[in-house]
């Protein structure tokens, strides 16, 4: 051992661990990211975690999406089921997400994209259904502009379940259609036959009537839009995370809020302040509302 090596060994032995750490340069690894000047904003991952930890209200496709200024003729439609799909998707009302309801029992597929019209409510406490005729399938959860051309009266297990027949307003092959009478009879027969057959293997009765003209579709859409003043109440307190309201026959649970107090400041409140004037209990899980 040389004298230099001996001195180095003795020096290392005499140093403390902390002193050695100060003298030793940091070890560079190939995985280290380049050093950037620290920003005043926290890193992206920290911002994401911080955002997820807050109590925030996510946009709900049923009541946060506008129906559109052209309604009832041209309106927004949220697609639940793609054209050609055998999977029955549907909106989960509590989360606003699209969930799998079931796989169809019959050997049939949806002939066209199928969904609902936002900010509408029917007698079955669901939004108004719409079948959108267009060239291509679109993914569940997206929304598009649809143009009503007809109304298909339907009774599903003894309950009214009418469907709006529409075309995609932005599809060059179909957007020129204005009424169901312009469609080939065979195409209409295919649509009727699908809804007559798709629940047969589940032993569920479905009755489909003749498809009505566009004017009847306009009336159905207009009648299902959530309007003001149908059930008025003054809210005294909304201090709970879940609510329900007293319903009146024929009102379908529509309620107008006259005063908000602290309710709109409550992060668990299921409506955004800009759309919270009119509340529908079917759109939110509501229980125990106090009225003045």
PDB file of C-alpha atoms in Angstrom:
ATOM      1  CA  UNK A   1       0.000   0.000   0.000  1.00  0.00           C
ATOM      2  CA  UNK A   2       1.397   3.394  -0.968  1.00  0.00           C
ATOM      3  CA  UNK A   3       1.617   6.316   1.415  1.00  0.00           C
ATOM      4  CA  UNK A   4      -1.156   8.141  -0.476  1.00  0.00           C
ATOM      5  CA  UNK A   5      -3.501   5.178  -0.186  1.00  0.00           C
ATOM      6  CA  UNK A   6      -2.713   4.827   3.519  1.00  0.00           C
ATOM      7  CA  UNK A   7      -3.505   8.488   4.184  1.00  0.00           C
ATOM      8  CA  UNK A   8      -6.770   8.232   2.254  1.00  0.00           C
ATOM      9  CA  UNK A   9      -7.835   5.155   4.218  1.00  0.00           C
ATOM     10  CA  UNK A  10      -7.047   6.809   7.523  1.00  0.00           C
ATOM     11  CA  UNK A  11      -8.928   9.937   6.506  1.00  0.00           C
ATOM     12  CA  UNK A  12     -12.065   7.996   5.636  1.00  0.00           C
ATOM     13  CA  UNK A  13     -11.984   6.095   8.911  1.00  0.00           C
ATOM     14  CA  UNK A  14     -11.693   9.295  10.944  1.00  0.00           C
ATOM     15  CA  UNK A  15     -14.616  11.104   9.214  1.00  0.00           C
ATOM     16  CA  UNK A  16     -18.171  10.845  10.428  1.00  0.00           C
ATOM     17  CA  UNK A  17     -20.928   9.733   8.107  1.00  0.00           C
ATOM     18  CA  UNK A  18     -22.322  13.286   7.842  1.00  0.00           C
ATOM     19  CA  UNK A  19     -18.929  14.740   7.045  1.00  0.00           C
ATOM     20  CA  UNK A  20     -18.368  12.101   4.408  1.00  0.00           C
ATOM     21  CA  UNK A  21     -21.710  12.898   2.786  1.00  0.00           C
ATOM     22  CA  UNK A  22     -20.772  16.561   2.513  1.00  0.00           C
ATOM     23  CA  UNK A  23     -17.451  15.768   0.877  1.00  0.00           C
ATOM     24  CA  UNK A  24     -18.830  13.164  -1.531  1.00  0.00           C
ATOM     25  CA  UNK A  25     -20.382  14.549  -4.746  1.00  0.00           C
ATOM     26  CA  UNK A  26     -23.863  13.247  -5.629  1.00  0.00           C
ATOM     27  CA  UNK A  27     -23.988  10.160  -7.814  1.00  0.00           C
ATOM     28  CA  UNK A  28     -25.542  10.860 -11.174  1.00  0.00           C
ATOM     29  CA  UNK A  29     -27.911   8.227 -12.564  1.00  0.00           C
ATOM     30  CA  UNK A  30     -29.095   7.972 -16.182  1.00  0.00           C
ATOM     31  CA  UNK A  31     -32.718   8.203 -15.055  1.00  0.00           C
ATOM     32  CA  UNK A  32     -32.375  11.652 -13.517  1.00  0.00           C
ATOM     33  CA  UNK A  33     -34.505  14.232 -15.327  1.00  0.00           C
ATOM     34  CA  UNK A  34     -32.793  17.472 -16.359  1.00  0.00           C
ATOM     35  CA  UNK A  35     -32.841  20.214 -13.773  1.00  0.00           C
ATOM     36  CA  UNK A  36     -35.224  23.057 -14.514  1.00  0.00           C
ATOM     37  CA  UNK A  37     -35.682  26.300 -12.698  1.00  0.00           C
ATOM     38  CA  UNK A  38     -38.338  25.745 -10.062  1.00  0.00           C
ATOM     39  CA  UNK A  39     -41.684  27.254 -10.987  1.00  0.00           C
ATOM     40  CA  UNK A  40     -43.983  29.083  -8.623  1.00  0.00           C
ATOM     41  CA  UNK A  41     -46.650  26.501  -9.473  1.00  0.00           C
ATOM     42  CA  UNK A  42     -46.586  23.013  -7.887  1.00  0.00           C
ATOM     43  CA  UNK A  43     -45.702  20.070 -10.149  1.00  0.00           C
ATOM     44  CA  UNK A  44     -48.458  18.685 -12.339  1.00  0.00           C
ATOM     45  CA  UNK A  45     -48.841  15.459 -10.347  1.00  0.00           C
ATOM     46  CA  UNK A  46     -49.232  17.455  -7.142  1.00  0.00           C
ATOM     47  CA  UNK A  47     -51.876  19.627  -8.759  1.00  0.00           C
ATOM     48  CA  UNK A  48     -53.761  16.538  -9.966  1.00  0.00           C
ATOM     49  CA  UNK A  49     -53.712  14.949  -6.513  1.00  0.00           C
ATOM     50  CA  UNK A  50     -54.753  18.217  -4.937  1.00  0.00           C
ATOM     51  CA  UNK A  51     -57.627  18.539  -7.388  1.00  0.00           C
ATOM     52  CA  UNK A  52     -58.756  14.963  -6.763  1.00  0.00           C
ATOM     53  CA  UNK A  53     -58.718  15.491  -3.018  1.00  0.00           C
ATOM     54  CA  UNK A  54     -61.065  18.472  -3.207  1.00  0.00           C
ATOM     55  CA  UNK A  55     -64.820  18.060  -3.106  1.00  0.00           C
ATOM     56  CA  UNK A  56     -65.675  19.101  -6.631  1.00  0.00           C
ATOM     57  CA  UNK A  57     -68.855  18.793  -8.668  1.00  0.00           C
ATOM     58  CA  UNK A  58     -68.287  17.008 -11.976  1.00  0.00           C
ATOM     59  CA  UNK A  59     -70.324  17.920 -15.036  1.00  0.00           C
ATOM     60  CA  UNK A  60     -73.344  15.658 -15.425  1.00  0.00           C
ATOM     61  CA  UNK A  61     -74.421  14.885 -19.018  1.00  0.00           C
ATOM     62  CA  UNK A  62     -78.112  14.858 -18.084  1.00  0.00           C
ATOM     63  CA  UNK A  63     -78.542  18.219 -16.406  1.00  0.00           C
ATOM     64  CA  UNK A  64     -75.288  20.133 -17.003  1.00  0.00           C
ATOM     65  CA  UNK A  65     -75.359  19.823 -20.803  1.00  0.00           C
ATOM     66  CA  UNK A  66     -77.648  22.337 -22.504  1.00  0.00           C
ATOM     67  CA  UNK A  67     -80.372  20.976 -24.765  1.00  0.00           C
ATOM     68  CA  UNK A  68     -79.378  23.555 -27.381  1.00  0.00           C
ATOM     69  CA  UNK A  69     -80.911  26.768 -28.742  1.00  0.00           C
ATOM     70  CA  UNK A  70     -82.576  24.999 -31.677  1.00  0.00           C
ATOM     71  CA  UNK A  71     -84.744  22.687 -29.568  1.00  0.00           C
ATOM     72  CA  UNK A  72     -87.165  21.074 -30.090  1.00  0.00           C
ATOM     73  CA  UNK A  73     -86.205  20.732 -33.765  1.00  0.00           C
ATOM     74  CA  UNK A  74     -82.413  20.505 -33.399  1.00  0.00           C
ATOM     75  CA  UNK A  75     -80.977  19.504 -30.047  1.00  0.00           C
ATOM     76  CA  UNK A  76     -77.996  17.968 -28.290  1.00  0.00           C
ATOM     77  CA  UNK A  77     -78.076  14.207 -27.837  1.00  0.00           C
ATOM     78  CA  UNK A  78     -75.857  12.201 -25.477  1.00  0.00           C
ATOM     79  CA  UNK A  79     -75.011   8.850 -27.054  1.00  0.00           C
ATOM     80  CA  UNK A  80     -75.217   5.830 -24.752  1.00  0.00           C
ATOM     81  CA  UNK A  81     -75.093   2.975 -27.280  1.00  0.00           C
ATOM     82  CA  UNK A  82     -73.150   2.816 -30.535  1.00  0.00           C
ATOM     83  CA  UNK A  83     -74.616   1.711 -33.821  1.00  0.00           C
ATOM     84  CA  UNK A  84     -73.981  -2.026 -34.282  1.00  0.00           C
ATOM     85  CA  UNK A  85     -73.505  -2.734 -30.571  1.00  0.00           C
ATOM     86  CA  UNK A  86     -75.026  -5.698 -28.763  1.00  0.00           C
ATOM     87  CA  UNK A  87     -74.144  -4.171 -25.389  1.00  0.00           C
ATOM     88  CA  UNK A  88     -76.887  -2.157 -23.694  1.00  0.00           C
ATOM     89  CA  UNK A  89     -75.198   0.830 -22.068  1.00  0.00           C
ATOM     90  CA  UNK A  90     -77.087   3.380 -20.016  1.00  0.00           C
ATOM     91  CA  UNK A  91     -76.481   6.514 -18.003  1.00  0.00           C
ATOM     92  CA  UNK A  92     -75.777   5.982 -14.312  1.00  0.00           C
ATOM     93  CA  UNK A  93     -77.798   8.830 -12.808  1.00  0.00           C
ATOM     94  CA  UNK A  94     -75.838   9.066  -9.573  1.00  0.00           C
ATOM     95  CA  UNK A  95     -72.391   9.438 -11.183  1.00  0.00           C
ATOM     96  CA  UNK A  96     -73.128  10.713 -14.675  1.00  0.00           C
ATOM     97  CA  UNK A  97     -71.013   7.909 -16.156  1.00  0.00           C
ATOM     98  CA  UNK A  98     -72.038   5.421 -18.839  1.00  0.00           C
ATOM     99  CA  UNK A  99     -72.359   1.912 -17.404  1.00  0.00           C
ATOM    100  CA  UNK A 100     -72.996  -1.527 -18.904  1.00  0.00           C
ATOM    101  CA  UNK A 101     -76.591  -2.546 -18.227  1.00  0.00           C
ATOM    102  CA  UNK A 102     -76.534  -5.888 -20.014  1.00  0.00           C
ATOM    103  CA  UNK A 103     -75.698  -7.705 -23.226  1.00  0.00           C
ATOM    104  CA  UNK A 104     -78.793  -8.170 -25.380  1.00  0.00           C
ATOM    105  CA  UNK A 105     -80.316 -11.632 -25.068  1.00  0.00           C
ATOM    106  CA  UNK A 106     -81.377 -11.712 -28.717  1.00  0.00           C
ATOM    107  CA  UNK A 107     -79.143 -12.061 -31.761  1.00  0.00           C
ATOM    108  CA  UNK A 108     -79.707  -8.435 -32.758  1.00  0.00           C
ATOM    109  CA  UNK A 109     -77.664  -5.238 -32.568  1.00  0.00           C
ATOM    110  CA  UNK A 110     -78.683  -1.609 -32.275  1.00  0.00           C
ATOM    111  CA  UNK A 111     -79.439  -0.389 -35.817  1.00  0.00           C
ATOM    112  CA  UNK A 112     -78.347   3.182 -35.080  1.00  0.00           C
ATOM    113  CA  UNK A 113     -76.741   5.273 -32.345  1.00  0.00           C
ATOM    114  CA  UNK A 114     -79.015   5.515 -29.317  1.00  0.00           C
ATOM    115  CA  UNK A 115     -79.061   7.958 -26.425  1.00  0.00           C
ATOM    116  CA  UNK A 116     -81.040  10.640 -24.619  1.00  0.00           C
ATOM    117  CA  UNK A 117     -81.834  14.343 -24.754  1.00  0.00           C
ATOM    118  CA  UNK A 118     -80.313  16.311 -21.852  1.00  0.00           C
ATOM    119  CA  UNK A 119     -82.514  18.415 -19.573  1.00  0.00           C
ATOM    120  CA  UNK A 120     -85.610  16.400 -20.407  1.00  0.00           C
ATOM    121  CA  UNK A 121     -87.684  14.212 -18.126  1.00  0.00           C
ATOM    122  CA  UNK A 122     -90.431  11.746 -18.998  1.00  0.00           C
ATOM    123  CA  UNK A 123     -93.113   9.977 -16.999  1.00  0.00           C
ATOM    124  CA  UNK A 124     -90.766   7.064 -16.274  1.00  0.00           C
ATOM    125  CA  UNK A 125     -88.349   9.500 -14.524  1.00  0.00           C
ATOM    126  CA  UNK A 126     -85.808   9.038 -17.313  1.00  0.00           C
ATOM    127  CA  UNK A 127     -84.691  11.500 -19.983  1.00  0.00           C
ATOM    128  CA  UNK A 128     -86.313  11.303 -23.396  1.00  0.00           C
ATOM    129  CA  UNK A 129     -84.789   8.547 -25.555  1.00  0.00           C
ATOM    130  CA  UNK A 130     -83.618   9.207 -29.096  1.00  0.00           C
ATOM    131  CA  UNK A 131     -82.430   7.001 -31.949  1.00  0.00           C
ATOM    132  CA  UNK A 132     -80.016   8.934 -34.178  1.00  0.00           C
ATOM    133  CA  UNK A 133     -79.670   7.790 -37.783  1.00  0.00           C
ATOM    134  CA  UNK A 134     -76.228   8.504 -39.242  1.00  0.00           C
ATOM    135  CA  UNK A 135     -73.502   6.856 -41.294  1.00  0.00           C
ATOM    136  CA  UNK A 136     -71.046   5.869 -38.578  1.00  0.00           C
ATOM    137  CA  UNK A 137     -71.120   4.568 -34.995  1.00  0.00           C
ATOM    138  CA  UNK A 138     -69.913   6.979 -32.329  1.00  0.00           C
ATOM    139  CA  UNK A 139     -68.485   6.215 -28.903  1.00  0.00           C
ATOM    140  CA  UNK A 140     -70.747   6.064 -25.829  1.00  0.00           C
ATOM    141  CA  UNK A 141     -70.580   9.192 -23.709  1.00  0.00           C
ATOM    142  CA  UNK A 142     -70.104  11.707 -26.513  1.00  0.00           C
ATOM    143  CA  UNK A 143     -72.781  14.139 -27.613  1.00  0.00           C
ATOM    144  CA  UNK A 144     -73.855  15.328 -31.035  1.00  0.00           C
ATOM    145  CA  UNK A 145     -76.402  17.597 -32.674  1.00  0.00           C
ATOM    146  CA  UNK A 146     -79.528  15.723 -33.739  1.00  0.00           C
ATOM    147  CA  UNK A 147     -82.573  16.762 -35.766  1.00  0.00           C
ATOM    148  CA  UNK A 148     -85.951  15.249 -34.887  1.00  0.00           C
ATOM    149  CA  UNK A 149     -87.836  13.720 -37.814  1.00  0.00           C
ATOM    150  CA  UNK A 150     -90.366  11.465 -36.084  1.00  0.00           C
ATOM    151  CA  UNK A 151     -91.795   9.949 -32.903  1.00  0.00           C
ATOM    152  CA  UNK A 152     -92.134   6.205 -32.314  1.00  0.00           C
ATOM    153  CA  UNK A 153     -94.818   5.499 -29.674  1.00  0.00           C
ATOM    154  CA  UNK A 154     -93.798   2.514 -27.575  1.00  0.00           C
ATOM    155  CA  UNK A 155     -95.093   0.659 -24.523  1.00  0.00           C
ATOM    156  CA  UNK A 156     -92.434  -1.254 -22.582  1.00  0.00           C
ATOM    157  CA  UNK A 157     -93.901  -3.685 -20.029  1.00  0.00           C
ATOM    158  CA  UNK A 158     -97.020  -1.578 -19.656  1.00  0.00           C
ATOM    159  CA  UNK A 159     -95.105   1.703 -19.315  1.00  0.00           C
ATOM    160  CA  UNK A 160     -94.937   4.494 -21.872  1.00  0.00           C
ATOM    161  CA  UNK A 161     -91.449   4.639 -23.382  1.00  0.00           C
ATOM    162  CA  UNK A 162     -91.640   6.684 -26.588  1.00  0.00           C
ATOM    163  CA  UNK A 163     -88.557   7.183 -28.757  1.00  0.00           C
ATOM    164  CA  UNK A 164     -87.579  10.209 -30.805  1.00  0.00           C
ATOM    165  CA  UNK A 165     -86.338   9.280 -34.281  1.00  0.00           C
ATOM    166  CA  UNK A 166     -83.671  11.735 -35.417  1.00  0.00           C
ATOM    167  CA  UNK A 167     -80.835  12.205 -37.877  1.00  0.00           C
ATOM    168  CA  UNK A 168     -77.401  13.612 -37.146  1.00  0.00           C
ATOM    169  CA  UNK A 169     -77.530  17.311 -38.015  1.00  0.00           C
ATOM    170  CA  UNK A 170     -73.865  17.222 -39.045  1.00  0.00           C
ATOM    171  CA  UNK A 171     -73.950  14.124 -41.261  1.00  0.00           C
ATOM    172  CA  UNK A 172     -74.032  15.200 -44.937  1.00  0.00           C
ATOM    173  CA  UNK A 173     -75.852  12.015 -45.956  1.00  0.00           C
ATOM    174  CA  UNK A 174     -78.796  12.446 -43.578  1.00  0.00           C
ATOM    175  CA  UNK A 175     -78.987  16.073 -42.465  1.00  0.00           C
ATOM    176  CA  UNK A 176     -81.332  17.050 -45.331  1.00  0.00           C
ATOM    177  CA  UNK A 177     -84.135  14.830 -43.956  1.00  0.00           C
ATOM    178  CA  UNK A 178     -86.886  16.777 -42.195  1.00  0.00           C
ATOM    179  CA  UNK A 179     -89.657  14.211 -41.681  1.00  0.00           C
ATOM    180  CA  UNK A 180     -89.989  10.473 -41.231  1.00  0.00           C
ATOM    181  CA  UNK A 181     -92.168  10.178 -44.361  1.00  0.00           C
ATOM    182  CA  UNK A 182     -89.062  10.944 -46.453  1.00  0.00           C
ATOM    183  CA  UNK A 183     -87.381   7.735 -45.288  1.00  0.00           C
ATOM    184  CA  UNK A 184     -87.613   4.422 -47.169  1.00  0.00           C
ATOM    185  CA  UNK A 185     -90.383   2.253 -45.656  1.00  0.00           C
ATOM    186  CA  UNK A 186     -87.994  -0.671 -45.321  1.00  0.00           C
ATOM    187  CA  UNK A 187     -85.645   1.376 -43.112  1.00  0.00           C
ATOM    188  CA  UNK A 188     -88.537   2.271 -40.801  1.00  0.00           C
ATOM    189  CA  UNK A 189     -89.648  -1.365 -40.687  1.00  0.00           C
ATOM    190  CA  UNK A 190     -86.147  -2.373 -39.567  1.00  0.00           C
ATOM    191  CA  UNK A 191     -86.251   0.125 -36.707  1.00  0.00           C
ATOM    192  CA  UNK A 192     -89.674  -1.030 -35.533  1.00  0.00           C
ATOM    193  CA  UNK A 193     -88.708  -4.694 -35.764  1.00  0.00           C
ATOM    194  CA  UNK A 194     -85.605  -4.156 -33.638  1.00  0.00           C
ATOM    195  CA  UNK A 195     -87.563  -2.647 -30.759  1.00  0.00           C
ATOM    196  CA  UNK A 196     -90.268  -5.295 -31.079  1.00  0.00           C
ATOM    197  CA  UNK A 197     -87.749  -8.148 -30.859  1.00  0.00           C
ATOM    198  CA  UNK A 198     -84.812  -7.017 -28.712  1.00  0.00           C
ATOM    199  CA  UNK A 199     -86.454  -8.009 -25.406  1.00  0.00           C
ATOM    200  CA  UNK A 200     -88.343 -11.121 -26.502  1.00  0.00           C
ATOM    201  CA  UNK A 201     -85.797 -13.567 -25.090  1.00  0.00           C
ATOM    202  CA  UNK A 202     -86.077 -11.754 -21.746  1.00  0.00           C
ATOM    203  CA  UNK A 203     -89.835 -12.460 -21.739  1.00  0.00           C
ATOM    204  CA  UNK A 204     -90.585  -8.730 -21.699  1.00  0.00           C
ATOM    205  CA  UNK A 205     -93.501  -7.340 -23.661  1.00  0.00           C
ATOM    206  CA  UNK A 206     -92.856  -4.387 -25.954  1.00  0.00           C
ATOM    207  CA  UNK A 207     -95.502  -2.838 -28.209  1.00  0.00           C
ATOM    208  CA  UNK A 208     -94.435  -0.471 -30.980  1.00  0.00           C
ATOM    209  CA  UNK A 209     -96.905   1.703 -32.882  1.00  0.00           C
ATOM    210  CA  UNK A 210     -96.628   3.444 -36.236  1.00  0.00           C
ATOM    211  CA  UNK A 211     -93.933   6.122 -36.360  1.00  0.00           C
ATOM    212  CA  UNK A 212     -95.470   9.598 -36.212  1.00  0.00           C
ATOM    213  CA  UNK A 213     -94.330  12.717 -38.114  1.00  0.00           C
ATOM    214  CA  UNK A 214     -91.812  15.299 -36.963  1.00  0.00           C
ATOM    215  CA  UNK A 215     -94.441  17.626 -35.498  1.00  0.00           C
ATOM    216  CA  UNK A 216     -95.323  14.977 -32.907  1.00  0.00           C
ATOM    217  CA  UNK A 217     -91.648  14.633 -32.040  1.00  0.00           C
ATOM    218  CA  UNK A 218     -91.408  18.389 -31.462  1.00  0.00           C
ATOM    219  CA  UNK A 219     -94.396  18.218 -29.107  1.00  0.00           C
ATOM    220  CA  UNK A 220     -92.886  15.326 -27.152  1.00  0.00           C
ATOM    221  CA  UNK A 221     -89.545  17.088 -26.756  1.00  0.00           C
ATOM    222  CA  UNK A 222     -91.134  20.400 -25.789  1.00  0.00           C
ATOM    223  CA  UNK A 223     -93.337  18.665 -23.238  1.00  0.00           C
ATOM    224  CA  UNK A 224     -90.410  16.883 -21.603  1.00  0.00           C
ATOM    225  CA  UNK A 225     -88.084  19.880 -21.221  1.00  0.00           C
ATOM    226  CA  UNK A 226     -87.657  20.966 -17.606  1.00  0.00           C
ATOM    227  CA  UNK A 227     -89.592  24.212 -17.380  1.00  0.00           C
ATOM    228  CA  UNK A 228     -89.945  26.737 -14.572  1.00  0.00           C
ATOM    229  CA  UNK A 229     -92.816  27.190 -12.160  1.00  0.00           C
ATOM    230  CA  UNK A 230     -94.250  23.677 -12.251  1.00  0.00           C
ATOM    231  CA  UNK A 231     -93.512  22.976  -8.589  1.00  0.00           C
ATOM    232  CA  UNK A 232     -92.363  25.981  -6.603  1.00  0.00           C
ATOM    233  CA  UNK A 233     -90.840  25.774  -3.141  1.00  0.00           C
ATOM    234  CA  UNK A 234     -88.622  27.937  -0.972  1.00  0.00           C
ATOM    235  CA  UNK A 235     -85.598  26.048   0.290  1.00  0.00           C
ATOM    236  CA  UNK A 236     -84.757  26.769   3.937  1.00  0.00           C
ATOM    237  CA  UNK A 237     -81.837  24.420   4.396  1.00  0.00           C
ATOM    238  CA  UNK A 238     -79.761  22.056   2.296  1.00  0.00           C
ATOM    239  CA  UNK A 239     -77.233  20.854   4.825  1.00  0.00           C
ATOM    240  CA  UNK A 240     -77.224  17.188   3.838  1.00  0.00           C
ATOM    241  CA  UNK A 241     -75.233  15.395   1.197  1.00  0.00           C
ATOM    242  CA  UNK A 242     -78.326  13.665  -0.161  1.00  0.00           C
ATOM    243  CA  UNK A 243     -81.768  15.092  -0.641  1.00  0.00           C
ATOM    244  CA  UNK A 244     -85.276  14.257  -1.831  1.00  0.00           C
ATOM    245  CA  UNK A 245     -88.324  16.411  -2.396  1.00  0.00           C
ATOM    246  CA  UNK A 246     -92.013  15.869  -1.976  1.00  0.00           C
ATOM    247  CA  UNK A 247     -93.418  15.070  -5.376  1.00  0.00           C
ATOM    248  CA  UNK A 248     -96.784  16.157  -6.744  1.00  0.00           C
ATOM    249  CA  UNK A 249     -98.828  14.064  -9.188  1.00  0.00           C
ATOM    250  CA  UNK A 250     -98.071  15.064 -12.740  1.00  0.00           C
ATOM    251  CA  UNK A 251     -95.094  17.209 -11.824  1.00  0.00           C
ATOM    252  CA  UNK A 252     -92.443  14.496 -12.358  1.00  0.00           C
ATOM    253  CA  UNK A 253     -90.481  16.001  -9.492  1.00  0.00           C
ATOM    254  CA  UNK A 254     -89.731  19.377 -11.023  1.00  0.00           C
ATOM    255  CA  UNK A 255     -88.990  22.016  -8.401  1.00  0.00           C
ATOM    256  CA  UNK A 256     -88.070  25.672  -8.548  1.00  0.00           C
ATOM    257  CA  UNK A 257     -85.655  27.056  -5.963  1.00  0.00           C
ATOM    258  CA  UNK A 258     -86.551  30.592  -4.912  1.00  0.00           C
ATOM    259  CA  UNK A 259     -83.795  31.058  -2.313  1.00  0.00           C
ATOM    260  CA  UNK A 260     -80.468  29.294  -2.085  1.00  0.00           C
ATOM    261  CA  UNK A 261     -78.942  30.433   1.225  1.00  0.00           C
ATOM    262  CA  UNK A 262     -75.754  28.379   1.645  1.00  0.00           C
ATOM    263  CA  UNK A 263     -76.776  25.503  -0.603  1.00  0.00           C
ATOM    264  CA  UNK A 264     -74.827  26.645  -3.661  1.00  0.00           C
ATOM    265  CA  UNK A 265     -71.725  27.088  -1.541  1.00  0.00           C
ATOM    266  CA  UNK A 266     -71.957  23.480  -0.391  1.00  0.00           C
ATOM    267  CA  UNK A 267     -69.464  21.496  -2.549  1.00  0.00           C
ATOM    268  CA  UNK A 268     -71.651  18.389  -2.262  1.00  0.00           C
ATOM    269  CA  UNK A 269     -74.554  20.177  -3.945  1.00  0.00           C
ATOM    270  CA  UNK A 270     -75.129  18.282  -7.240  1.00  0.00           C
ATOM    271  CA  UNK A 271     -75.865  21.302  -9.439  1.00  0.00           C
ATOM    272  CA  UNK A 272     -73.619  24.066 -10.650  1.00  0.00           C
ATOM    273  CA  UNK A 273     -74.690  27.579  -9.617  1.00  0.00           C
ATOM    274  CA  UNK A 274     -75.441  28.509 -13.221  1.00  0.00           C
ATOM    275  CA  UNK A 275     -77.930  25.664 -13.597  1.00  0.00           C
ATOM    276  CA  UNK A 276     -79.257  25.372 -10.074  1.00  0.00           C
ATOM    277  CA  UNK A 277     -82.372  27.462 -10.447  1.00  0.00           C
ATOM    278  CA  UNK A 278     -84.521  24.464 -11.346  1.00  0.00           C
ATOM    279  CA  UNK A 279     -83.950  21.145  -9.662  1.00  0.00           C
ATOM    280  CA  UNK A 280     -85.282  17.758 -10.656  1.00  0.00           C
ATOM    281  CA  UNK A 281     -85.037  15.085  -7.933  1.00  0.00           C
ATOM    282  CA  UNK A 282     -84.748  12.368 -10.573  1.00  0.00           C
ATOM    283  CA  UNK A 283     -81.473  13.920 -11.697  1.00  0.00           C
ATOM    284  CA  UNK A 284     -79.977  14.011  -8.205  1.00  0.00           C
ATOM    285  CA  UNK A 285     -80.052  11.761  -5.149  1.00  0.00           C
ATOM    286  CA  UNK A 286     -82.082  14.107  -2.961  1.00  0.00           C
ATOM    287  CA  UNK A 287     -83.476  13.410   0.538  1.00  0.00           C
ATOM    288  CA  UNK A 288     -84.866  15.463   3.414  1.00  0.00           C
ATOM    289  CA  UNK A 289     -85.387  18.938   2.073  1.00  0.00           C
ATOM    290  CA  UNK A 290     -86.931  21.456   4.463  1.00  0.00           C
ATOM    291  CA  UNK A 291     -89.399  23.955   3.077  1.00  0.00           C
ATOM    292  CA  UNK A 292     -90.406  27.281   4.628  1.00  0.00           C
TER     293      UNK A 292
END
